[in-house]
Coordinates of C-alpha atoms in Angstrom, one line a residue:
M1 CA 51.1 26.0 -37.8
G2 CA 51.0 29.4 -39.6
K3 CA 51.8 29.8 -42.8
W4 CA 55.8 30.2 -43.5
H5 CA 57.9 32.6 -45.9
W6 CA 60.9 31.2 -47.8
P7 CA 63.3 33.5 -49.4
G8 CA 63.5 33.7 -53.5
P9 CA 65.5 34.9 -55.9
A10 CA 66.7 38.5 -55.2
G11 CA 65.6 38.9 -52.3
H12 CA 62.1 37.8 -52.5
A13 CA 59.8 36.0 -50.2
E14 CA 57.9 33.1 -51.1
T15 CA 55.5 32.6 -49.2
G16 CA 54.4 28.8 -48.7
G17 CA 51.5 26.6 -46.5
T18 CA 51.8 24.5 -43.5
L19 CA 54.0 21.7 -42.4
P20 CA 52.8 18.9 -42.7
P21 CA 51.4 17.5 -39.3
S22 CA 53.1 14.2 -39.6
R23 CA 56.7 15.5 -40.0
E24 CA 58.7 16.1 -36.7
V25 CA 60.7 19.2 -37.2
S26 CA 63.8 19.8 -35.2
P27 CA 63.7 22.7 -32.7
M28 CA 66.7 24.0 -35.2
A29 CA 64.3 23.8 -38.1
V30 CA 62.0 26.0 -35.9
R31 CA 64.5 28.4 -35.7
I32 CA 65.7 28.7 -39.1
R33 CA 62.0 28.9 -40.3
R34 CA 61.9 31.3 -37.8
T35 CA 65.1 33.0 -39.4
F36 CA 63.6 33.3 -42.7
S37 CA 60.5 35.0 -42.1
S38 CA 62.2 37.7 -39.9
A39 CA 64.3 38.2 -43.3
T40 CA 60.8 37.8 -45.3
L41 CA 61.6 35.1 -46.6
L42 CA 42.6 6.4 -83.9
L43 CA 43.9 8.9 -86.8
C44 CA 43.2 12.2 -88.3
G45 CA 44.4 15.5 -90.1
L46 CA 45.7 17.7 -87.8
S47 CA 47.0 21.2 -89.2
L48 CA 51.0 21.5 -88.6
C49 CA 50.1 25.5 -88.6
P50 CA 51.7 27.4 -85.3
A51 CA 49.3 29.3 -83.6
V52 CA 48.9 33.0 -84.7
A53 CA 50.6 35.2 -81.6
H54 CA 48.0 37.7 -80.1
A55 CA 49.0 40.4 -77.8
D56 CA 46.3 38.8 -75.5
D57 CA 46.6 38.4 -72.0
T58 CA 43.8 35.1 -72.0
I59 CA 46.3 33.4 -73.3
G60 CA 48.4 30.8 -71.8
S61 CA 52.3 31.0 -72.6
D62 CA 54.1 28.2 -74.2
G63 CA 56.4 27.5 -71.4
Y64 CA 56.0 27.6 -67.7
V65 CA 56.9 31.3 -65.8
H66 CA 58.0 30.8 -62.7
V67 CA 55.9 33.6 -60.1
A68 CA 56.7 33.7 -57.1
P69 CA 53.6 33.7 -54.3
N70 CA 54.3 37.4 -53.9
G71 CA 53.9 38.4 -57.8
V72 CA 57.5 38.6 -58.7
V73 CA 58.2 37.4 -61.9
L74 CA 60.8 34.9 -61.9
G75 CA 60.9 33.9 -65.7
V76 CA 61.0 30.8 -67.6
D77 CA 63.6 28.2 -67.3
P78 CA 66.4 29.1 -69.4
Y79 CA 67.6 25.2 -70.6
Y80 CA 64.1 24.4 -71.2
P81 CA 62.1 27.9 -71.6
T82 CA 59.4 25.8 -73.6
D83 CA 59.0 23.5 -71.1
G84 CA 55.7 23.3 -69.2
N85 CA 53.2 26.4 -69.5
G86 CA 51.4 29.1 -67.9
G87 CA 47.5 29.9 -67.0
Y88 CA 46.8 27.0 -65.5
D89 CA 47.9 24.5 -62.4
V90 CA 47.3 20.5 -62.6
A91 CA 45.7 18.8 -59.8
G92 CA 46.3 15.3 -61.5
Y93 CA 46.1 13.0 -63.7
T94 CA 43.9 10.0 -65.3
V95 CA 45.8 8.4 -68.0
D96 CA 43.3 5.5 -69.4
L97 CA 45.5 3.2 -72.1
S98 CA 45.8 -0.2 -73.9
Y99 CA 48.9 -0.9 -75.0
D100 CA 49.8 -4.3 -77.4
P101 CA 53.5 -5.2 -77.2
A102 CA 53.1 -6.8 -80.2
A103 CA 52.3 -4.5 -82.5
R104 CA 53.9 -1.5 -80.0
F105 CA 50.5 0.3 -80.6
L106 CA 49.3 3.1 -77.7
N107 CA 45.5 4.0 -77.6
A108 CA 45.0 6.6 -74.7
R109 CA 43.1 9.1 -73.3
T110 CA 44.1 11.4 -70.8
V111 CA 41.9 13.6 -68.1
V112 CA 43.8 16.7 -66.9
S113 CA 42.0 18.3 -63.6
A114 CA 43.5 21.8 -63.0
T115 CA 42.5 25.6 -62.0
T116 CA 42.9 28.5 -63.8
T117 CA 45.6 31.0 -62.8
Q118 CA 44.4 33.7 -65.1
R119 CA 41.1 33.8 -67.8
L120 CA 42.6 31.7 -70.6
S121 CA 40.9 31.5 -74.3
R122 CA 43.8 29.5 -75.4
F123 CA 46.5 27.7 -74.2
N124 CA 48.9 24.5 -73.9
L125 CA 49.8 20.9 -72.8
D126 CA 53.4 18.9 -73.5
L127 CA 53.1 16.0 -76.0
R128 CA 55.9 14.5 -77.8
G129 CA 54.5 12.6 -80.9
L130 CA 51.6 10.8 -81.3
T131 CA 48.5 11.4 -82.8
V132 CA 45.5 13.4 -80.9
T133 CA 42.1 12.7 -82.3
S134 CA 39.8 14.6 -79.8
V135 CA 40.3 17.3 -77.1
R136 CA 37.3 18.1 -74.4
V137 CA 37.2 20.9 -72.1
D138 CA 35.2 20.8 -69.5
G139 CA 33.5 17.9 -71.7
V140 CA 32.8 20.8 -74.9
R141 CA 35.0 20.3 -77.5
A142 CA 37.5 22.1 -78.1
S143 CA 39.8 22.7 -81.1
F144 CA 43.9 22.3 -81.3
V145 CA 46.9 22.3 -83.5
R146 CA 49.8 20.8 -82.7
R147 CA 53.1 23.2 -82.5
G148 CA 56.6 22.3 -82.4
E149 CA 58.0 19.7 -80.7
H150 CA 55.7 19.3 -78.1
E151 CA 53.1 21.8 -78.2
L152 CA 49.5 20.5 -78.1
V153 CA 47.5 24.6 -78.7
I154 CA 44.4 23.9 -76.7
T155 CA 41.4 26.5 -77.6
P156 CA 38.4 25.9 -75.5
A157 CA 34.9 26.9 -76.6
G158 CA 34.7 29.7 -74.1
T159 CA 37.3 32.0 -72.2
L160 CA 37.7 29.7 -68.8
A161 CA 37.3 32.8 -66.0
A162 CA 40.7 33.1 -63.4
D163 CA 40.9 30.9 -60.2
T164 CA 38.1 28.0 -62.0
S165 CA 38.5 24.5 -61.7
F166 CA 38.4 22.7 -65.5
T167 CA 39.0 19.5 -67.0
V168 CA 40.8 18.7 -70.1
E169 CA 40.2 15.5 -71.8
V170 CA 41.9 14.1 -74.8
L171 CA 42.2 11.2 -77.0
Y172 CA 45.1 10.3 -78.8
C173 CA 46.9 6.9 -79.9
G174 CA 50.5 6.1 -82.0
R175 CA 53.3 4.7 -81.3
P176 CA 55.4 6.3 -79.0
Q177 CA 59.0 7.6 -79.3
P178 CA 61.6 8.1 -76.5
E179 CA 63.8 11.1 -76.2
H180 CA 67.2 11.0 -76.8
A181 CA 69.6 13.7 -74.2
P182 CA 72.5 13.9 -73.2
R183 CA 72.3 11.7 -70.0
G184 CA 71.3 8.9 -72.2
V185 CA 67.7 7.7 -73.7
T186 CA 65.1 8.7 -71.5
G187 CA 60.9 8.4 -72.3
W188 CA 58.9 5.6 -74.0
R189 CA 61.1 2.9 -74.8
T190 CA 61.2 -0.6 -76.0
T191 CA 62.8 -3.2 -73.6
W192 CA 65.8 -6.0 -74.2
S193 CA 62.6 -8.3 -73.0
G194 CA 60.1 -6.5 -75.8
G195 CA 58.1 -4.8 -73.2
V196 CA 58.3 -0.9 -72.3
L197 CA 59.5 1.6 -70.0
A198 CA 58.9 5.4 -69.8
A199 CA 60.9 7.0 -67.2
G200 CA 63.7 10.3 -66.9
A201 CA 64.2 13.4 -67.0
P202 CA 63.9 16.0 -68.4
H203 CA 61.7 14.9 -70.5
S204 CA 59.6 11.5 -70.4
A205 CA 55.9 12.2 -69.7
S206 CA 55.4 13.6 -72.2
T207 CA 56.6 11.2 -74.6
W208 CA 53.2 9.1 -73.6
F209 CA 50.5 11.4 -72.1
P210 CA 49.7 15.1 -72.7
V211 CA 51.0 16.9 -69.0
N212 CA 52.4 19.8 -68.1
E213 CA 56.1 19.0 -68.0
T214 CA 57.7 21.6 -65.8
S215 CA 58.9 20.1 -62.1
A216 CA 57.4 23.5 -60.6
D217 CA 53.6 21.9 -61.2
K218 CA 53.5 18.7 -58.8
A219 CA 50.0 16.5 -59.2
T220 CA 48.5 13.4 -57.9
F221 CA 48.7 10.7 -60.6
H222 CA 46.2 7.7 -61.7
L223 CA 46.8 5.1 -64.5
N224 CA 44.7 2.0 -65.9
A225 CA 46.1 -0.1 -68.4
R226 CA 45.0 -2.9 -70.3
V227 CA 47.5 -5.2 -71.5
P228 CA 47.6 -8.5 -73.3
A229 CA 47.1 -11.6 -70.8
G230 CA 50.8 -12.8 -68.9
W231 CA 51.5 -9.0 -69.3
S232 CA 52.3 -6.6 -66.1
V233 CA 52.0 -3.2 -65.7
V234 CA 53.9 -1.3 -63.3
S235 CA 53.6 2.5 -62.3
N236 CA 54.0 4.8 -59.2
G237 CA 52.4 5.2 -56.3
V238 CA 49.8 2.0 -55.1
R239 CA 48.7 -0.7 -57.1
K240 CA 45.0 -0.8 -56.5
S241 CA 43.7 -3.9 -58.6
V242 CA 44.3 -6.0 -61.5
H243 CA 41.3 -7.6 -63.1
E244 CA 41.2 -8.8 -66.7
G245 CA 43.8 -7.5 -67.7
L246 CA 43.6 -3.9 -66.6
H247 CA 46.2 -2.8 -63.8
A248 CA 45.0 0.3 -61.9
W249 CA 47.9 2.2 -60.3
E250 CA 47.6 5.6 -58.3
E251 CA 50.0 8.0 -56.9
D252 CA 48.2 10.6 -54.5
V253 CA 51.4 12.0 -53.4
P254 CA 51.8 15.0 -55.4
I255 CA 54.6 14.0 -58.1
T256 CA 56.5 16.5 -60.9
P257 CA 56.3 14.8 -64.4
S258 CA 59.5 13.7 -64.7
A259 CA 59.3 11.3 -61.7
T260 CA 56.3 9.3 -63.3
M261 CA 57.1 6.6 -64.6
I262 CA 55.5 2.9 -66.4
A263 CA 56.8 0.0 -67.4
I264 CA 55.4 -3.2 -69.2
D265 CA 56.4 -6.7 -69.5
R266 CA 56.1 -10.2 -68.0
F267 CA 57.1 -9.2 -64.8
S268 CA 57.4 -11.5 -61.7
I269 CA 55.8 -9.0 -58.9
R270 CA 57.5 -9.8 -55.1
E271 CA 55.4 -7.7 -52.8
S272 CA 55.9 -7.4 -49.1
T273 CA 55.5 -4.6 -45.9
L274 CA 58.4 -3.4 -44.2
P275 CA 58.3 -2.2 -40.5
G276 CA 56.1 0.5 -39.7
G277 CA 54.2 -0.3 -42.6
I278 CA 55.6 0.7 -45.9
A279 CA 54.7 -1.2 -48.5
V280 CA 57.0 -2.8 -50.9
L281 CA 56.3 -3.6 -54.5
D282 CA 59.6 -5.1 -56.9
A283 CA 59.2 -5.8 -60.1
F284 CA 61.3 -7.8 -62.2
A285 CA 62.1 -8.3 -65.8
P286 CA 62.6 -11.9 -67.8
G287 CA 66.2 -11.9 -67.5
A288 CA 66.9 -9.5 -64.9
G289 CA 68.3 -10.6 -61.3
T290 CA 66.7 -10.6 -57.9
A291 CA 69.7 -10.0 -55.8
P292 CA 69.9 -6.1 -55.3
A293 CA 66.4 -6.1 -54.2
R294 CA 67.3 -7.8 -51.0
H295 CA 69.1 -5.0 -49.5
L296 CA 66.0 -2.7 -49.6
P297 CA 65.1 -3.0 -46.2
E298 CA 68.5 -2.4 -44.6
M299 CA 69.2 0.4 -47.3
L300 CA 65.7 2.3 -46.4
E301 CA 67.2 2.1 -41.9
F302 CA 70.1 3.0 -42.8
L303 CA 68.5 6.2 -44.6
N304 CA 66.0 7.1 -42.1
G305 CA 68.4 7.8 -39.7
K306 CA 70.3 10.1 -42.3
L307 CA 67.4 11.6 -43.6
G308 CA 64.5 11.6 -41.3
P309 CA 61.4 9.5 -41.8
Y310 CA 61.0 8.1 -45.8
P311 CA 58.2 10.3 -46.9
L312 CA 56.1 8.2 -49.3
P313 CA 54.0 4.8 -48.3
V314 CA 55.1 2.7 -50.5
T315 CA 58.7 2.2 -52.3
G316 CA 60.3 -1.0 -54.5
G317 CA 62.0 -0.7 -57.8
V318 CA 62.1 -2.2 -61.1
Y319 CA 64.6 -4.6 -62.5
L320 CA 65.2 -4.9 -65.9
P321 CA 68.2 -6.8 -67.5
D322 CA 69.0 -3.7 -69.9
R323 CA 72.2 -1.9 -69.5
L324 CA 70.5 1.6 -68.4
A325 CA 72.9 4.4 -68.5
Y326 CA 71.4 5.0 -64.7
S327 CA 69.2 4.3 -62.4
H328 CA 65.8 6.6 -62.9
P329 CA 65.1 7.8 -59.4
S330 CA 61.1 7.5 -60.5
Q331 CA 58.8 8.7 -56.9
G332 CA 58.4 5.7 -55.2
R333 CA 59.5 2.9 -58.0
P334 CA 63.1 4.0 -59.1
V335 CA 64.1 1.8 -62.2
H336 CA 67.4 0.0 -62.5
G337 CA 69.4 -1.5 -64.7
A338 CA 71.6 -4.7 -65.3
A339 CA 75.0 -2.9 -64.0
A340 CA 73.2 -1.3 -61.1
G341 CA 74.9 -1.9 -58.1
Q342 CA 74.3 -1.1 -54.4
S343 CA 75.1 2.6 -54.9
A344 CA 73.0 3.0 -57.6
L345 CA 69.8 1.9 -55.3
V346 CA 70.7 3.9 -52.9
Q347 CA 71.4 6.8 -54.8
A348 CA 67.9 6.4 -56.2
L349 CA 66.4 6.1 -52.9
A350 CA 68.0 9.0 -51.2
S351 CA 66.4 10.7 -54.5
Q352 CA 63.0 9.9 -52.9
W353 CA 63.8 13.0 -50.8
W354 CA 66.4 14.7 -52.3
G355 CA 65.2 15.2 -55.8
N356 CA 61.3 14.2 -55.2
Q357 CA 60.3 15.5 -52.3
L358 CA 62.4 18.4 -52.4
A359 CA 62.5 19.3 -55.7
I360 CA 64.1 21.5 -58.3
K361 CA 62.8 24.6 -60.1
M362 CA 64.9 24.8 -62.9
G363 CA 67.1 22.6 -65.2
K364 CA 70.5 24.4 -63.6
D365 CA 69.1 23.8 -59.7
Q366 CA 69.5 19.5 -60.9
P367 CA 73.0 19.2 -59.4
M368 CA 72.1 21.0 -56.2
V369 CA 69.6 17.5 -55.3
E370 CA 72.0 14.8 -57.6
S371 CA 75.2 16.3 -55.5
F372 CA 73.1 15.2 -51.7
A373 CA 71.8 12.0 -53.0
R374 CA 74.9 10.9 -54.3
Y375 CA 76.9 11.8 -51.2
V376 CA 74.5 9.9 -48.8
A377 CA 75.7 6.8 -51.4
W378 CA 78.7 7.7 -50.4
L379 CA 77.5 7.5 -46.6
W380 CA 76.4 4.2 -47.4
E381 CA 79.2 2.7 -48.8
E382 CA 81.5 3.5 -46.1
S383 CA 79.0 2.1 -43.3
R384 CA 79.5 -1.3 -44.8
G385 CA 82.8 -1.3 -44.5
G386 CA 83.9 0.6 -47.9
P387 CA 86.3 3.5 -48.0
S388 CA 85.9 6.9 -45.7
V389 CA 83.8 9.4 -47.2
E390 CA 87.0 11.7 -46.5
Q391 CA 89.3 9.4 -48.3
R392 CA 87.4 9.3 -51.6
Y393 CA 87.5 13.6 -51.5
Q394 CA 91.2 13.6 -50.9
D395 CA 91.6 11.0 -53.7
A396 CA 89.3 12.9 -55.5
L397 CA 90.8 16.2 -54.8
R398 CA 94.6 15.1 -55.9
Q399 CA 93.0 13.1 -58.9
A400 CA 91.4 16.3 -59.8
G401 CA 94.6 18.6 -58.9
T402 CA 93.9 22.1 -61.0
D403 CA 92.3 20.3 -64.3
I404 CA 90.3 23.2 -65.4
R405 CA 88.3 20.9 -67.1
F406 CA 87.0 19.5 -64.0
W407 CA 86.9 22.7 -61.6
G408 CA 85.7 24.6 -64.8
R409 CA 82.2 23.5 -64.7
K410 CA 79.7 26.0 -62.5
L411 CA 77.2 23.9 -60.1
A412 CA 74.7 26.7 -60.3
D413 CA 75.0 26.7 -64.0
P414 CA 76.4 23.8 -65.9
G415 CA 74.5 24.5 -69.0
V416 CA 71.6 23.4 -70.8
G417 CA 72.2 19.3 -71.1
R418 CA 74.8 19.1 -68.6
E419 CA 73.1 18.8 -65.4
F420 CA 73.8 15.4 -65.0
S421 CA 77.3 15.5 -65.5
V422 CA 78.9 17.4 -62.6
T423 CA 77.4 15.5 -59.8
D424 CA 81.4 14.4 -59.4
K425 CA 82.4 18.0 -58.5
G426 CA 79.1 18.4 -56.8
V427 CA 79.6 15.5 -54.0
L428 CA 83.0 17.2 -53.3
M429 CA 80.8 20.3 -52.5
V430 CA 78.9 18.3 -50.3
H431 CA 81.6 17.0 -48.1
A432 CA 83.3 20.2 -48.0
L433 CA 80.8 22.0 -46.7
R434 CA 80.1 18.9 -43.9
K435 CA 83.7 19.9 -43.2
H436 CA 83.6 23.6 -43.3
I437 CA 80.4 23.7 -40.8
G438 CA 80.8 20.7 -38.6
D439 CA 78.8 17.8 -38.6
E440 CA 75.7 18.9 -36.4
K441 CA 74.7 21.7 -38.6
F442 CA 75.5 19.7 -42.0
F443 CA 73.7 16.4 -41.0
T444 CA 70.9 18.8 -40.1
V445 CA 71.1 20.1 -44.0
L446 CA 71.0 16.6 -45.0
R447 CA 68.0 15.7 -43.0
E448 CA 65.8 18.8 -42.2
Y449 CA 65.8 20.5 -46.1
P450 CA 63.8 18.3 -47.6
A451 CA 60.9 18.3 -45.3
I452 CA 61.0 21.8 -44.2
A453 CA 61.2 22.3 -48.4
V454 CA 58.0 19.7 -49.5
L455 CA 55.6 22.5 -50.3
L456 CA 57.8 24.8 -52.4
N457 CA 60.7 24.1 -55.4
Q458 CA 64.0 25.1 -54.4
G459 CA 66.8 26.4 -56.3
W460 CA 70.1 26.6 -55.4
Y461 CA 69.8 30.6 -54.2
D462 CA 67.1 28.8 -51.6
W463 CA 69.7 26.4 -50.2
E464 CA 72.5 28.9 -50.3
L465 CA 70.2 31.0 -48.2
Y466 CA 69.5 28.0 -45.9
T467 CA 72.8 26.7 -45.1
A468 CA 73.8 29.9 -43.8
A469 CA 70.9 30.2 -41.6
V470 CA 71.7 26.5 -40.4
A471 CA 75.8 27.3 -39.9
D472 CA 74.6 30.9 -38.4
Q473 CA 77.6 32.5 -40.1
D474 CA 78.6 33.9 -43.8
L475 CA 78.4 31.0 -46.7
T476 CA 79.6 34.0 -49.3
A477 CA 83.1 32.8 -49.6
F478 CA 82.2 29.0 -49.7
H479 CA 79.4 29.4 -52.1
E480 CA 81.4 31.5 -54.7
A481 CA 84.3 29.1 -54.4
W482 CA 82.3 26.0 -54.7
V483 CA 78.5 26.5 -56.3
H484 CA 79.8 29.4 -58.8
G485 CA 83.2 29.2 -59.1
T486 CA 85.3 27.5 -62.1
T487 CA 88.7 27.0 -60.5
L488 CA 90.1 24.8 -57.4
P489 CA 88.6 26.5 -53.8
P490 CA 91.1 27.8 -52.1
A491 CA 92.9 25.3 -48.8
E492 CA 90.9 26.8 -46.2
L493 CA 87.5 26.1 -48.2
R494 CA 88.5 22.8 -48.8

């Protein structure tokens, strides 16, 4: 299958790669793709002085600059302009660490494998807190400074040529700290049972390993973690081995930094295999119940019917007795707290399609994937004898009335720190779309968009073009009212 074009913002086409041959794509999806094509679609003293700014095009930016494959510069994320970094693309992370739960102390080494996208005399990684003791680029010592909240600024011994593979080895240590976000605590934090958890968006990965912390740079992720006897480590992907306190994990499906996770505790581990060969690994912390996990097989069967084949070779979850603000939809291994019910489990699983396979471009795009994942949870509850989605929709409309506090939040641009707080409106938008374009076309969007968009991050603009192509109609009024609007949509669009 040849290259295909995906329209980017402002009408610019972005060119992606071939679709994975393992995924079956419906005839409608092929037609949609053609539509887009034709439309062109230990400790040391560190300098804390900021690096001197240079007008030098060999210095990588301290925020990820989104650039379409056709060269059009889309800019940094306006919500998180210093997240991620420019000048390179990461292929993989290998994190080797040892952690002492009693002292709460981490010693670690991360190797970042990447390719330059320009000549680089200097570049950054994101790392919050922790003490860096050494940096090497391609095995040669490099100088480094810390700048701002999370910038690790690295100057290699010589300028790196463009389009060249290179490695960065960072040695570091310390007591990792959590991040406090409007949605709740993310990143590295101690759990009720004395273990630790690092998960969550937008900032979690950089609290425990140096990373290009942007959803636009997916990479493989390998972890080798040593803990005392009696403790276990759970992370993304496949558990490759456990030997004398060393736990090895490999995630070979490229992952966004915010979807990575690590949990260390005295876990009870339960492994099984689902029909079709999907491996299941569930980890239960002391004091956590096992009951929620028993619904996983039937949940995945339901989701396969709505969303298509599960996009990963592994699944399962981490179950904690802590009262987490929400279930973290970490790739392949969501993290659930004591209050998580079936709806939270289903939504975290649906996020493996809408949120992990289909990853966003920028912070403002988060409600797009969150709203669809939440709607799938509504569908699950309806299928189990709960209220119909139409009844829930109508009840929510009546409750909201014309309240500007509800409708005044713009789905396409809710504001920094509020991108996770508008799914109560967003889930209504999803059902309104279903009513507007009909079930056949709606369920095509639900199933096919994550499969078609697997190779490229997506934003609201891309989604709007896609839904219009599927519906084969002008959806401008719908999108303006529901996605960009700040008042109750008119009756004909509800």
